[in-house]
Tab-separated table of C-alpha atoms in Angstrom:
chain	number	residue	atom	x	y	z
O	1	MET	CA	27.052	-17.457	-51.097
O	2	ILE	CA	28.036	-18.870	-47.674
O	3	ALA	CA	29.452	-15.479	-46.637
O	4	PHE	CA	26.103	-13.687	-46.308
O	5	PRO	CA	24.543	-16.273	-43.905
O	6	LEU	CA	27.718	-16.341	-41.848
O	7	ILE	CA	27.843	-12.547	-41.682
O	8	LEU	CA	24.162	-12.535	-40.719
O	9	VAL	CA	24.635	-15.162	-37.968
O	10	PHE	CA	27.697	-13.462	-36.497
O	11	GLY	CA	26.012	-10.042	-36.749
O	12	CYS	CA	23.035	-11.387	-34.762
O	13	LEU	CA	25.345	-13.028	-32.186
O	14	PHE	CA	27.213	-9.786	-31.821
O	15	LEU	CA	24.003	-7.811	-31.295
O	16	VAL	CA	22.747	-10.288	-28.662
O	17	SER	CA	25.913	-11.186	-26.802
O	18	ASN	CA	28.096	-8.073	-26.633
O	19	GLU	CA	28.335	-5.765	-23.644
O	20	MET	CA	25.571	-3.426	-24.953
O	21	GLY	CA	23.577	-6.055	-26.805
O	22	ILE	CA	19.857	-6.443	-26.955
O	23	VAL	CA	19.700	-8.713	-23.947
O	24	ARG	CA	21.633	-6.263	-21.836
O	25	TRP	CA	19.532	-3.389	-23.126
O	26	TYR	CA	16.336	-5.283	-22.100
O	27	GLN	CA	17.725	-5.990	-18.633
O	28	LEU	CA	18.635	-2.355	-18.134
O	29	HIS	CA	15.247	-1.182	-19.445
O	30	LYS	CA	13.418	-3.544	-17.092
O	31	LYS	CA	15.566	-2.408	-14.075
O	32	ARG	CA	14.914	1.219	-15.029
O	33	ASN	CA	11.180	0.658	-14.989
O	34	GLN	CA	11.343	-1.102	-11.618
O	35	THR	CA	13.425	1.728	-10.160
O	36	GLN	CA	10.963	4.327	-11.542
O	37	ALA	CA	8.015	2.425	-10.012
O	38	GLU	CA	9.867	2.388	-6.635
O	39	ILE	CA	10.572	6.102	-6.890
O	40	ASP	CA	6.927	6.828	-7.670
O	41	HIS	CA	5.861	4.696	-4.642
O	42	LEU	CA	8.305	6.571	-2.373
O	43	ILE	CA	7.148	10.010	-3.617
O	44	LYS	CA	3.534	9.040	-2.851
O	45	LYS	CA	4.567	7.748	0.608
O	46	GLU	CA	6.477	10.984	1.303
O	47	THR	CA	3.459	13.034	0.378
O	48	GLU	CA	1.260	10.996	2.718
O	49	LEU	CA	3.715	11.304	5.586
O	50	SER	CA	4.155	15.024	5.003
O	51	SER	CA	0.374	15.422	5.146
O	52	GLU	CA	0.180	13.295	8.300
O	53	LEU	CA	2.964	15.432	9.900
O	54	ASP	CA	1.133	18.604	9.033
O	55	ARG	CA	-2.042	17.329	10.647
O	56	LEU	CA	-0.134	16.267	13.753
O	57	ILE	CA	1.424	19.710	14.068
O	58	ASN	CA	-1.628	21.865	13.291
O	59	ASP	CA	-4.853	19.919	13.928
O	60	ARG	CA	-5.640	19.480	17.646
O	61	GLU	CA	-8.772	17.480	16.974
O	62	TYR	CA	-6.815	15.001	14.899
O	63	ILE	CA	-4.271	14.635	17.692
O	64	LYS	CA	-7.113	13.942	20.136
O	65	LYS	CA	-8.580	11.326	17.741
O	66	ILE	CA	-5.200	9.582	17.392
O	67	ALA	CA	-4.665	9.635	21.200
O	68	GLN	CA	-8.047	8.040	21.762
O	69	GLU	CA	-7.951	5.500	18.976
O	70	LYS	CA	-4.294	4.341	19.003
O	71	PHE	CA	-3.354	4.855	22.646
O	72	HIS	CA	-6.774	4.336	24.272
O	73	MET	CA	-6.499	7.673	26.086
O	74	VAL	CA	-9.654	9.138	27.699
O	75	LYS	CA	-10.653	12.548	28.914
O	76	PRO	CA	-11.272	12.961	32.613
O	77	GLY	CA	-14.616	11.467	33.513
O	78	GLU	CA	-14.901	9.336	30.350
O	79	LYS	CA	-15.261	5.551	30.559
O	80	ILE	CA	-14.083	2.934	28.099
O	81	PHE	CA	-16.363	0.028	27.292
O	82	ARG	CA	-14.965	-3.047	25.643
O	83	VAL	CA	-17.174	-5.219	23.618
O	84	ILE	CA	-16.081	-8.837	23.630
O	85	ASP	CA	-17.007	-11.022	20.714
O	86	ARG	CA	-17.858	-14.320	22.357
O	87	SER	CA	-17.658	-16.200	19.045
O	88	LYS	CA	-13.930	-15.628	18.986
O	89	ILE	CA	-13.386	-16.851	22.550
O	90	LYS	CA	-12.998	-20.649	22.834
């Protein structure tokens, strides 16, 4: 009569605490999902960078736009006007 509850308790302890128990399985499953999410993010980033590289190699108008916006380059004869927001100056 006492044997069944003891077997049940020890069986549960074995399932939870051994090297491949439920707790370890849950940890590995969670880590796998995190790693897969990171892989998905990196694949998306790689696609975006590949697209950006393609545009930088093949699209002259895009290169001009980047040069003007990021590096403040101008064509000969062009002038740059800066608008100063006086509310931010104190």
